[in-house]
Structure formats: C-alpha cells, structure tokens
mmCIF file of C-alpha atoms in Angstrom:
data_model
loop_
_atom_site.group_PDB
_atom_site.id
_atom_site.type_symbol
_atom_site.label_atom_id
_atom_site.label_comp_id
_atom_site.label_asym_id
_atom_site.label_seq_id
_atom_site.Cartn_x
_atom_site.Cartn_y
_atom_site.Cartn_z
ATOM 1 C CA MET A 1 -0.105 -0.233 -0.321
ATOM 2 C CA PRO A 2 1.655 3.028 -0.571
ATOM 3 C CA HIS A 3 1.929 5.687 1.692
ATOM 4 C CA ASP A 4 2.518 9.370 1.974
ATOM 5 C CA HIS A 5 5.984 10.912 0.228
ATOM 6 C CA ASP A 6 5.987 13.666 1.226
ATOM 7 C CA HIS A 7 9.976 13.518 3.446
ATOM 8 C CA ASP A 8 10.060 17.596 3.667
ATOM 9 C CA HIS A 9 7.457 17.310 6.085
ATOM 10 C CA GLU A 10 8.484 14.814 8.361
ATOM 11 C CA HIS A 11 9.074 14.714 11.693
ATOM 12 C CA GLY A 12 10.573 13.551 15.154
ATOM 13 C CA HIS A 13 8.443 11.352 17.698
ATOM 14 C CA GLY A 14 8.975 13.681 20.835
ATOM 15 C CA HIS A 15 6.487 16.725 20.503
ATOM 16 C CA ASP A 16 7.466 18.009 23.553
ATOM 17 C CA HIS A 17 8.844 20.486 22.401
ATOM 18 C CA ASP A 18 8.369 24.090 20.861
ATOM 19 C CA HIS A 19 5.537 22.938 18.162
ATOM 20 C CA GLU A 20 6.279 25.971 16.029
ATOM 21 C CA PHE A 21 9.608 24.195 14.532
ATOM 22 C CA SER A 22 10.184 21.091 12.918
ATOM 23 C CA GLU A 23 12.123 18.020 14.173
ATOM 24 C CA LEU A 24 13.501 15.447 12.838
ATOM 25 C CA SER A 25 14.240 12.066 14.187
ATOM 26 C CA ASP A 26 17.610 10.551 14.627
ATOM 27 C CA VAL A 27 17.923 8.087 11.921
ATOM 28 C CA ALA A 28 16.008 10.714 9.492
ATOM 29 C CA LEU A 29 18.638 12.584 10.298
ATOM 30 C CA ARG A 30 21.026 10.187 9.598
ATOM 31 C CA VAL A 31 19.554 9.315 5.981
ATOM 32 C CA ARG A 32 19.526 12.644 5.525
ATOM 33 C CA ALA A 33 23.031 13.553 6.214
ATOM 34 C CA LEU A 34 23.908 9.926 3.988
ATOM 35 C CA GLU A 35 21.858 11.963 0.990
ATOM 36 C CA THR A 36 23.645 14.918 1.109
ATOM 37 C CA VAL A 37 27.184 13.703 1.406
ATOM 38 C CA LEU A 38 26.257 11.053 -1.344
ATOM 39 C CA ALA A 39 24.825 13.574 -3.916
ATOM 40 C CA GLU A 40 27.777 16.274 -3.115
ATOM 41 C CA LYS A 41 29.876 13.734 -4.305
ATOM 42 C CA GLY A 42 28.268 12.464 -6.948
ATOM 43 C CA LEU A 43 27.600 9.356 -6.298
ATOM 44 C CA ILE A 44 23.998 9.200 -5.566
ATOM 45 C CA ASP A 45 20.990 10.966 -7.823
ATOM 46 C CA PRO A 46 18.339 11.356 -5.735
ATOM 47 C CA ALA A 47 15.692 11.311 -8.575
ATOM 48 C CA ALA A 48 17.132 7.738 -9.244
ATOM 49 C CA LEU A 49 16.332 7.635 -5.424
ATOM 50 C CA ASP A 50 12.623 8.346 -5.918
ATOM 51 C CA VAL A 51 12.394 5.329 -8.832
ATOM 52 C CA ILE A 52 13.214 2.901 -6.770
ATOM 53 C CA VAL A 53 10.902 3.206 -4.422
ATOM 54 C CA ASP A 54 7.999 3.697 -6.458
ATOM 55 C CA THR A 55 9.038 0.968 -8.352
ATOM 56 C CA TYR A 56 9.078 -1.531 -5.242
ATOM 57 C CA GLU A 57 6.203 0.279 -3.572
ATOM 58 C CA THR A 58 4.013 -0.353 -6.934
ATOM 59 C CA ARG A 59 5.013 -2.048 -9.585
ATOM 60 C CA VAL A 60 6.698 -4.550 -8.092
ATOM 61 C CA GLY A 61 5.375 -7.398 -6.044
ATOM 62 C CA PRO A 62 4.412 -11.291 -5.557
ATOM 63 C CA ARG A 63 2.459 -10.883 -8.611
ATOM 64 C CA ASN A 64 5.255 -11.174 -10.610
ATOM 65 C CA GLY A 65 5.920 -14.279 -9.120
ATOM 66 C CA ALA A 66 1.910 -15.198 -9.294
ATOM 67 C CA ARG A 67 2.540 -15.247 -12.980
ATOM 68 C CA VAL A 68 4.942 -17.261 -13.351
ATOM 69 C CA VAL A 69 3.184 -20.062 -11.003
ATOM 70 C CA ALA A 70 0.011 -19.940 -13.671
ATOM 71 C CA ARG A 71 2.435 -20.083 -16.785
ATOM 72 C CA ALA A 72 4.845 -23.157 -15.155
ATOM 73 C CA TRP A 73 0.868 -24.929 -14.335
ATOM 74 C CA SER A 74 -0.110 -24.409 -17.861
ATOM 75 C CA ASP A 75 3.617 -24.702 -19.883
ATOM 76 C CA SER A 76 4.905 -27.940 -19.227
ATOM 77 C CA ALA A 77 8.152 -26.808 -21.786
ATOM 78 C CA PHE A 78 7.977 -23.070 -19.485
ATOM 79 C CA LYS A 79 7.794 -25.158 -16.582
ATOM 80 C CA ALA A 80 10.869 -27.484 -17.291
ATOM 81 C CA ARG A 81 12.889 -24.319 -18.430
ATOM 82 C CA LEU A 82 11.586 -22.795 -14.997
ATOM 83 C CA LEU A 83 13.104 -25.619 -13.063
ATOM 84 C CA GLU A 84 16.449 -25.641 -15.139
ATOM 85 C CA ASP A 85 17.469 -22.109 -14.678
ATOM 86 C CA GLY A 86 14.935 -20.417 -12.795
ATOM 87 C CA ALA A 87 16.115 -16.293 -14.037
ATOM 88 C CA LYS A 88 16.655 -17.427 -17.179
ATOM 89 C CA ALA A 89 12.716 -18.986 -17.711
ATOM 90 C CA ILE A 90 11.141 -16.263 -15.205
ATOM 91 C CA ALA A 91 13.095 -13.306 -18.210
ATOM 92 C CA GLU A 92 10.600 -14.709 -20.541
ATOM 93 C CA LEU A 93 8.046 -13.234 -18.722
ATOM 94 C CA ASP A 94 10.096 -9.669 -18.392
ATOM 95 C CA TYR A 95 10.843 -9.505 -15.626
ATOM 96 C CA GLY A 96 14.072 -9.894 -13.832
ATOM 97 C CA GLY A 97 16.871 -7.640 -12.881
ATOM 98 C CA ARG A 98 18.939 -6.559 -9.263
ATOM 99 C CA GLY A 99 17.084 -9.091 -6.670
ATOM 100 C CA GLY A 100 16.801 -11.606 -9.428
ATOM 101 C CA GLU A 101 20.400 -12.290 -10.708
ATOM 102 C CA HIS A 102 20.002 -16.209 -9.386
ATOM 103 C CA ILE A 103 17.172 -17.752 -8.925
ATOM 104 C CA ALA A 104 16.392 -21.387 -7.783
ATOM 105 C CA VAL A 105 12.961 -22.648 -8.485
ATOM 106 C CA VAL A 106 12.090 -25.900 -6.774
ATOM 107 C CA GLU A 107 8.725 -28.030 -7.105
ATOM 108 C CA ASN A 108 6.221 -28.837 -4.544
ATOM 109 C CA THR A 109 5.538 -32.704 -5.606
ATOM 110 C CA ALA A 110 3.249 -35.378 -3.371
ATOM 111 C CA ASP A 111 6.613 -36.215 -1.407
ATOM 112 C CA THR A 112 8.230 -32.920 -0.919
ATOM 113 C CA HIS A 113 7.402 -29.605 0.395
ATOM 114 C CA ASN A 114 10.107 -27.132 0.180
ATOM 115 C CA MET A 115 10.423 -23.937 1.876
ATOM 116 C CA VAL A 116 12.814 -20.700 2.099
ATOM 117 C CA VAL A 117 14.585 -18.788 4.339
ATOM 118 C CA CYS A 118 17.528 -16.089 4.425
ATOM 119 C CA THR A 119 18.583 -17.036 8.006
ATOM 120 C CA LEU A 120 21.541 -14.858 7.057
ATOM 121 C CA CYS A 121 19.208 -11.556 6.684
ATOM 122 C CA SER A 122 16.737 -11.253 4.370
ATOM 123 C CA CYS A 123 17.714 -12.534 0.635
ATOM 124 C CA TYR A 124 14.605 -12.904 -1.531
ATOM 125 C CA PRO A 125 13.868 -13.224 -5.131
ATOM 126 C CA TRP A 126 13.122 -9.778 -5.372
ATOM 127 C CA PRO A 127 11.870 -9.357 -9.241
ATOM 128 C CA VAL A 128 9.351 -12.121 -8.439
ATOM 129 C CA LEU A 129 7.660 -11.659 -4.829
ATOM 130 C CA GLY A 130 8.647 -7.675 -3.932
ATOM 131 C CA LEU A 131 9.973 -7.044 -0.891
ATOM 132 C CA PRO A 132 9.827 -9.312 1.677
ATOM 133 C CA PRO A 133 7.163 -8.783 4.267
ATOM 134 C CA VAL A 134 8.282 -8.281 7.800
ATOM 135 C CA TRP A 135 8.241 -11.612 9.656
ATOM 136 C CA TYR A 136 10.920 -12.861 6.553
ATOM 137 C CA LYS A 137 12.795 -10.759 8.128
ATOM 138 C CA SER A 138 12.432 -11.648 11.531
ATOM 139 C CA ALA A 139 14.469 -13.609 13.721
ATOM 140 C CA PRO A 140 12.625 -15.924 14.713
ATOM 141 C CA TYR A 141 11.210 -16.998 11.393
ATOM 142 C CA ARG A 142 15.131 -17.229 10.205
ATOM 143 C CA SER A 143 15.984 -19.159 13.076
ATOM 144 C CA ARG A 144 12.620 -21.776 13.261
ATOM 145 C CA ALA A 145 12.665 -22.137 9.968
ATOM 146 C CA VAL A 146 15.358 -24.370 9.433
ATOM 147 C CA ILE A 147 14.932 -26.405 13.342
ATOM 148 C CA ASP A 148 11.166 -26.562 12.894
ATOM 149 C CA PRO A 149 9.601 -26.273 10.090
ATOM 150 C CA ARG A 150 6.950 -28.085 10.732
ATOM 151 C CA GLY A 151 6.275 -25.954 13.820
ATOM 152 C CA VAL A 152 6.294 -22.855 11.231
ATOM 153 C CA LEU A 153 3.690 -24.041 8.326
ATOM 154 C CA ALA A 154 1.715 -24.741 11.936
ATOM 155 C CA ASP A 155 2.119 -21.322 12.677
ATOM 156 C CA PHE A 156 0.699 -20.595 9.076
ATOM 157 C CA GLY A 157 -2.158 -22.234 9.390
ATOM 158 C CA VAL A 158 -0.681 -25.629 7.186
ATOM 159 C CA THR A 159 0.044 -29.002 8.099
ATOM 160 C CA LEU A 160 1.072 -31.533 5.698
ATOM 161 C CA PRO A 161 1.309 -35.416 6.018
ATOM 162 C CA GLU A 162 3.635 -36.920 7.894
ATOM 163 C CA GLU A 163 5.220 -38.532 5.027
ATOM 164 C CA THR A 164 5.652 -35.061 3.122
ATOM 165 C CA GLN A 165 9.004 -34.723 3.468
ATOM 166 C CA ILE A 166 10.344 -30.869 4.203
ATOM 167 C CA ARG A 167 13.452 -28.849 2.117
ATOM 168 C CA VAL A 168 14.392 -25.786 3.459
ATOM 169 C CA TRP A 169 16.001 -23.511 0.925
ATOM 170 C CA ASP A 170 18.737 -21.434 2.793
ATOM 171 C CA SER A 171 18.917 -18.061 0.934
ATOM 172 C CA THR A 172 22.069 -15.687 -0.238
ATOM 173 C CA SER A 173 23.186 -12.700 -2.620
ATOM 174 C CA GLU A 174 23.848 -15.666 -5.303
ATOM 175 C CA MET A 175 20.998 -17.621 -4.809
ATOM 176 C CA ARG A 176 17.321 -17.016 -3.644
ATOM 177 C CA TYR A 177 14.590 -19.533 -4.409
ATOM 178 C CA LEU A 178 11.007 -19.544 -5.691
ATOM 179 C CA VAL A 179 8.622 -22.115 -4.605
ATOM 180 C CA LEU A 180 6.694 -23.636 -7.142
ATOM 181 C CA PRO A 181 3.552 -24.671 -5.742
ATOM 182 C CA ALA A 182 1.491 -28.286 -6.967
ATOM 183 C CA ARG A 183 -1.473 -26.889 -9.017
ATOM 184 C CA PRO A 184 -4.498 -27.182 -7.005
ATOM 185 C CA GLU A 185 -7.144 -29.634 -8.428
ATOM 186 C CA GLY A 186 -10.166 -28.632 -9.860
ATOM 187 C CA THR A 187 -8.706 -26.253 -11.569
ATOM 188 C CA ASP A 188 -8.554 -28.505 -15.712
ATOM 189 C CA GLY A 189 -9.015 -25.579 -18.177
ATOM 190 C CA TRP A 190 -8.064 -22.739 -16.020
ATOM 191 C CA SER A 191 -6.294 -19.707 -18.265
ATOM 192 C CA GLU A 192 -3.144 -18.841 -16.695
ATOM 193 C CA GLU A 193 -5.332 -15.591 -15.751
ATOM 194 C CA ARG A 194 -7.298 -17.625 -13.252
ATOM 195 C CA LEU A 195 -4.934 -19.764 -11.683
ATOM 196 C CA ALA A 196 -2.598 -17.003 -10.938
ATOM 197 C CA GLU A 197 -5.291 -16.019 -8.894
ATOM 198 C CA LEU A 198 -4.726 -18.959 -6.424
ATOM 199 C CA VAL A 199 -1.404 -18.189 -6.109
ATOM 200 C CA THR A 200 -0.407 -16.146 -2.763
ATOM 201 C CA ARG A 201 2.646 -14.768 -1.561
ATOM 202 C CA ASP A 202 2.916 -17.354 1.215
ATOM 203 C CA SER A 203 2.774 -20.531 -1.361
ATOM 204 C CA MET A 204 5.708 -19.257 -3.316
ATOM 205 C CA ILE A 205 7.310 -18.535 -0.155
ATOM 206 C CA GLY A 206 6.127 -22.291 0.939
ATOM 207 C CA VAL A 207 4.738 -21.431 4.168
ATOM 208 C CA GLY A 208 1.902 -21.336 2.695
ATOM 209 C CA LEU A 209 -0.615 -23.098 -0.061
ATOM 210 C CA PRO A 210 -2.163 -22.250 -3.299
ATOM 211 C CA LEU A 211 -5.980 -21.468 -2.989
ATOM 212 C CA LYS A 212 -8.776 -23.756 -3.753
ATOM 213 C CA PRO A 213 -10.902 -23.583 -6.440
ATOM 214 C CA GLY A 214 -13.729 -20.896 -5.186
ATOM 215 C CA ALA A 215 -11.444 -19.454 -2.026
ATOM 216 C CA SER A 216 -10.430 -16.472 -4.193
ATOM 217 C CA ALA A 217 -11.646 -13.340 -4.916
ATOM 218 C CA MET B 1 16.646 -39.363 22.972
ATOM 219 C CA ASN B 2 13.911 -36.790 23.893
ATOM 220 C CA PRO B 3 13.204 -34.341 20.931
ATOM 221 C CA PRO B 4 14.128 -30.345 21.454
ATOM 222 C CA ASP B 5 11.666 -28.598 23.024
ATOM 223 C CA LEU B 6 10.370 -26.135 20.428
ATOM 224 C CA SER B 7 7.842 -24.274 22.843
ATOM 225 C CA ILE B 8 10.587 -21.733 24.283
ATOM 226 C CA LEU B 9 10.855 -21.132 20.814
ATOM 227 C CA PRO B 10 9.839 -17.013 19.976
ATOM 228 C CA GLY B 11 6.675 -16.633 17.818
ATOM 229 C CA ILE B 12 6.973 -15.509 14.436
ATOM 230 C CA PRO B 13 5.235 -11.974 14.298
ATOM 231 C CA ARG B 14 2.712 -12.370 11.396
ATOM 232 C CA GLU B 15 1.720 -8.605 11.066
ATOM 233 C CA GLU B 16 0.648 -9.148 6.977
ATOM 234 C CA THR B 17 -0.383 -5.552 5.663
ATOM 235 C CA GLY B 18 0.499 -2.163 6.333
ATOM 236 C CA PRO B 19 2.845 0.029 4.294
ATOM 237 C CA LEU B 20 6.747 -1.682 2.756
ATOM 238 C CA PHE B 21 8.379 1.302 4.863
ATOM 239 C CA ARG B 22 6.943 2.279 7.571
ATOM 240 C CA GLU B 23 8.337 5.814 7.518
ATOM 241 C CA PRO B 24 9.855 7.557 4.840
ATOM 242 C CA TRP B 25 13.217 7.474 5.889
ATOM 243 C CA GLU B 26 12.869 3.675 5.535
ATOM 244 C CA ALA B 27 12.451 3.475 1.899
ATOM 245 C CA GLN B 28 15.093 6.388 1.349
ATOM 246 C CA ALA B 29 18.031 4.330 3.189
ATOM 247 C CA PHE B 30 16.570 1.066 1.056
ATOM 248 C CA ALA B 31 17.145 3.167 -2.596
ATOM 249 C CA MET B 32 19.971 4.363 -1.200
ATOM 250 C CA ALA B 33 21.747 1.136 -0.820
ATOM 251 C CA VAL B 34 20.272 -0.622 -3.776
ATOM 252 C CA HIS B 35 21.487 2.570 -6.073
ATOM 253 C CA LEU B 36 25.030 2.381 -4.460
ATOM 254 C CA ARG B 37 24.994 -1.241 -5.604
ATOM 255 C CA ASP B 38 23.356 -0.795 -8.958
ATOM 256 C CA LYS B 39 25.831 1.595 -9.863
ATOM 257 C CA GLY B 40 28.952 -0.490 -8.502
ATOM 258 C CA LEU B 41 29.870 0.615 -4.989
ATOM 259 C CA PHE B 42 29.280 -2.732 -3.357
ATOM 260 C CA THR B 43 28.469 -6.018 -4.415
ATOM 261 C CA TRP B 44 24.975 -7.642 -3.074
ATOM 262 C CA ARG B 45 27.685 -10.483 -1.342
ATOM 263 C CA GLU B 46 29.067 -7.105 0.136
ATOM 264 C CA TRP B 47 25.747 -5.861 1.124
ATOM 265 C CA ALA B 48 24.424 -9.300 2.843
ATOM 266 C CA GLU B 49 27.699 -9.797 4.472
ATOM 267 C CA ALA B 50 27.393 -5.902 6.452
ATOM 268 C CA ILE B 51 24.053 -6.675 7.161
ATOM 269 C CA GLY B 52 24.301 -9.597 8.462
ATOM 270 C CA ALA B 53 26.727 -8.737 10.285
ATOM 271 C CA GLU B 54 24.589 -5.273 11.666
ATOM 272 C CA ILE B 55 21.734 -8.192 12.687
ATOM 273 C CA ARG B 56 24.248 -10.127 14.922
ATOM 274 C CA THR B 57 25.819 -7.317 16.282
ATOM 275 C CA ALA B 58 21.690 -6.015 17.119
ATOM 276 C CA GLN B 59 20.504 -9.305 18.554
ATOM 277 C CA ALA B 60 24.367 -9.550 20.619
ATOM 278 C CA ASN B 61 23.306 -6.025 21.999
ATOM 279 C CA GLY B 62 19.472 -7.423 23.384
ATOM 280 C CA ASP B 63 17.363 -6.397 19.691
ATOM 281 C CA PRO B 64 14.823 -8.897 19.833
ATOM 282 C CA ASP B 65 15.359 -8.533 16.123
ATOM 283 C CA LEU B 66 11.349 -9.331 15.319
ATOM 284 C CA GLY B 67 11.600 -7.391 11.624
ATOM 285 C CA ASP B 68 10.288 -4.026 12.870
ATOM 286 C CA THR B 69 14.104 -2.448 13.281
ATOM 287 C CA TYR B 70 15.272 -4.358 9.532
ATOM 288 C CA TYR B 71 15.539 -0.801 8.217
ATOM 289 C CA LEU B 72 17.828 0.197 11.806
ATOM 290 C CA HIS B 73 19.737 -2.976 10.559
ATOM 291 C CA TRP B 74 20.046 -1.717 7.320
ATOM 292 C CA LEU B 75 20.763 1.936 7.662
ATOM 293 C CA ALA B 76 23.674 1.481 10.442
ATOM 294 C CA ALA B 77 25.348 -1.258 7.590
ATOM 295 C CA LEU B 78 24.978 1.156 4.631
ATOM 296 C CA GLU B 79 26.554 4.223 6.779
ATOM 297 C CA LYS B 80 29.223 1.480 7.490
ATOM 298 C CA LEU B 81 30.108 0.090 4.059
ATOM 299 C CA VAL B 82 29.670 3.519 2.116
ATOM 300 C CA ILE B 83 32.749 4.690 4.776
ATOM 301 C CA ALA B 84 34.389 1.396 4.437
ATOM 302 C CA LYS B 85 34.227 1.892 1.075
ATOM 303 C CA GLY B 86 35.909 5.302 1.002
ATOM 304 C CA ALA B 87 32.733 6.947 -0.181
ATOM 305 C CA ALA B 88 32.043 9.205 2.333
ATOM 306 C CA SER B 89 33.611 9.585 5.792
ATOM 307 C CA ALA B 90 32.118 9.485 9.629
ATOM 308 C CA HIS B 91 33.634 13.094 9.910
ATOM 309 C CA ALA B 92 31.156 14.644 7.181
ATOM 310 C CA LEU B 93 28.030 12.834 8.281
ATOM 311 C CA GLU B 94 28.073 14.011 11.274
ATOM 312 C CA ASP B 95 28.303 16.972 10.226
ATOM 313 C CA THR B 96 25.877 16.575 8.066
ATOM 314 C CA LYS B 97 23.292 15.280 10.347
ATOM 315 C CA ASP B 98 23.968 17.996 13.022
ATOM 316 C CA ALA B 99 23.482 20.650 10.455
ATOM 317 C CA TRP B 100 20.112 19.050 8.956
ATOM 318 C CA ASP B 101 19.369 19.201 13.281
ATOM 319 C CA ARG B 102 19.479 22.912 13.064
ATOM 320 C CA ALA B 103 17.959 23.705 9.736
ATOM 321 C CA ALA B 104 14.980 21.581 10.910
ATOM 322 C CA ARG B 105 15.007 22.963 14.317
ATOM 323 C CA ALA B 106 14.270 26.504 12.653
ATOM 324 C CA THR B 107 12.073 25.101 10.485
ATOM 325 C CA PRO B 108 8.543 26.295 10.864
ATOM 326 C CA HIS B 109 6.236 23.430 10.661
ATOM 327 C CA GLY B 110 4.385 22.233 7.446
ATOM 328 C CA LYS B 111 7.837 23.883 5.889
ATOM 329 C CA ALA B 112 10.103 22.331 3.326
ATOM 330 C CA ILE B 113 13.694 21.708 6.055
ATOM 331 C CA VAL B 114 16.504 23.427 4.023
ATOM 332 C CA LEU B 115 19.970 22.955 4.508
ATOM 333 C CA GLY B 116 20.969 26.558 6.736
ATOM 334 C CA ALA B 117 18.004 26.984 7.112
ATOM 335 C CA GLU B 118 18.589 28.607 11.023
ATOM 336 C CA LYS B 119 21.682 31.355 8.710
ATOM 337 C CA THR B 120 18.667 32.886 7.018
ATOM 338 C CA ALA B 121 15.464 32.560 9.759
#
C-alpha cells in the first residue's frame, strides 16, 4: 500500500518540544546526511532514488511470481525451463534485474514440500515477490524455519502429511529461491490469468498453499 | 533421545498488511543502498555480509529482531559500508547530520527543510 511520501514534512516523535518548529528523528537525520554527502560527491542521483522507491511500492510484487507459477502450471515446456534455470525462464515474462540475478525454482510434489528462508539476513527474489514481509526478516522465522519447519508451517495454518518431506532452502545474495506450488485440483482448463489468482505470496515462499478453486476473490 | 523443546522458540510476528516502508526514511535508506549497488559501489555479497553482521550485533545487544527494526540494521550497514568504501567519511556524515538538525529546528512546521535554514531564519 502506498503511503504519504512527502519526506519534507516528516518530523520526530517527540512532541514535548516547541510545536512551531520541525524536528527530525535521529534516523531521519542520519539518512538525510548520507543522501546529502553522497549527492554532493555525485555518487547518488536523488531522482533515481524516487524511481527505486516507486518501483518497489507499486510495480514489483508477488503478482509477478503468481504469473510465473500460473505459466508453469499451464505450459509444461516452460515449467521444464523454469526448473532448469529459474532466472532465465522468468526473464521470458520480462521479470528480472536486481535481486533476481539467480533464482532457483523448487517444485512441490506429492512427496516433498519446499520452504524458503534467509538465515543470514533477508535475501529474497525481489523481481517475482517484491520486498519481503516483516516476518520473513524476523529472527524467529529465520531461526525456526531451519530448526522446526513443521512448527512454522503450523503457525501459518499449514499441516502436511507426516510422510511429506520438508526441504528448507537457505537463500543467499548469490542464489534466491521461488517455490513452485502444486497446481490445485479442479482447475482443469483454467486460463493462466485465473490460475494466477490462486497463487498466494506465502505459497511461493513455501509457508502456505495455493488457494482452492472457489476460495479466490 | 528426547525431541528438543520447541515451545521455547519465540513466535513469528505475523503482521500481514501495512505499508512496505513505515516511515519515509526507511524508503530512502532502502533506495540508497539499492542505487549504490546498481552503481557498483558494492556487490550484493558485500551488502548481505554487512547487513548480516549488523543484525548479529543488534541481537547481541538485546534487539529481539522481530523484523520491525530491520531498516535500522539496514541504515547502520549502509553507513559502515559507505565509510569502508571511502565514499563518505564518518566525520562528514556527523557534521551533515548536525547541519540538518539545526536546519530542522529553524524551520516552521509544514515548510520544506533546507540546509542552512537557521542562517536565513
């Protein structure tokens, strides 16, 4: 959801000061200092910063990944290419660039469920999922996904059969992962557009399952 | 062997909706790092190592690290990397920060804050 972006009107949280004048929080001051110093040196272009923010706030998000998944469900040749070289196949839909230089796509099957984490920080396949949700960046998820993936899945409302093997993929800056969930039953003959509506962000991280037919908006 | 007691593990914060950036500075800090990486000041690997180190330091200092302090780590990593790469000095950043603080305090609410505002006010 976009929010007010007029950073000339921000002010600090302290309201016990003179209300007539502005006050910037410590972090806001640090960010402005960085921007000023780097712009003076010609190392950053303030207009480019606005474009980057707009890109991630409005243009790049999990709908991109949903289209990739729906294509894979509909086109077995595309799916084969996707599993072979994720980033390359994803580029066929014109998605790519920063944070998506190398993407491995891991397929959920009857035997195996895949889940993605970044234990180090928050590496995430930006071009197909946008920026990660807060919980993905949190220490509890980063540690528990590895120690107790079944418990994490239960927290997200997902219970898998005992015999299903869970594979946890630890992302790095060099390799990021996208889960290809299983196509829901009862969707024979559906168009890619309709299928894409069943694909949730969480199902592509592996902490959720796609919606069932009839459950989508 | 008994299975480990998993109930001691902290819960995962599940805040779902809400803006991508909670405050404008988060968006600016995010964009600066991405832009500098685009321009080749550092690589993704260097970035991941820098922010990973920041997160570990914060955790060691008592941050429960629930994801809501993520951009604080991001900003600290950015400052350190920029200084380490010689793109800015710690001294210049500190001086410029103070200059923004003076300018803000001299600027009436609702008006754009301009560096040096306290000299013309």
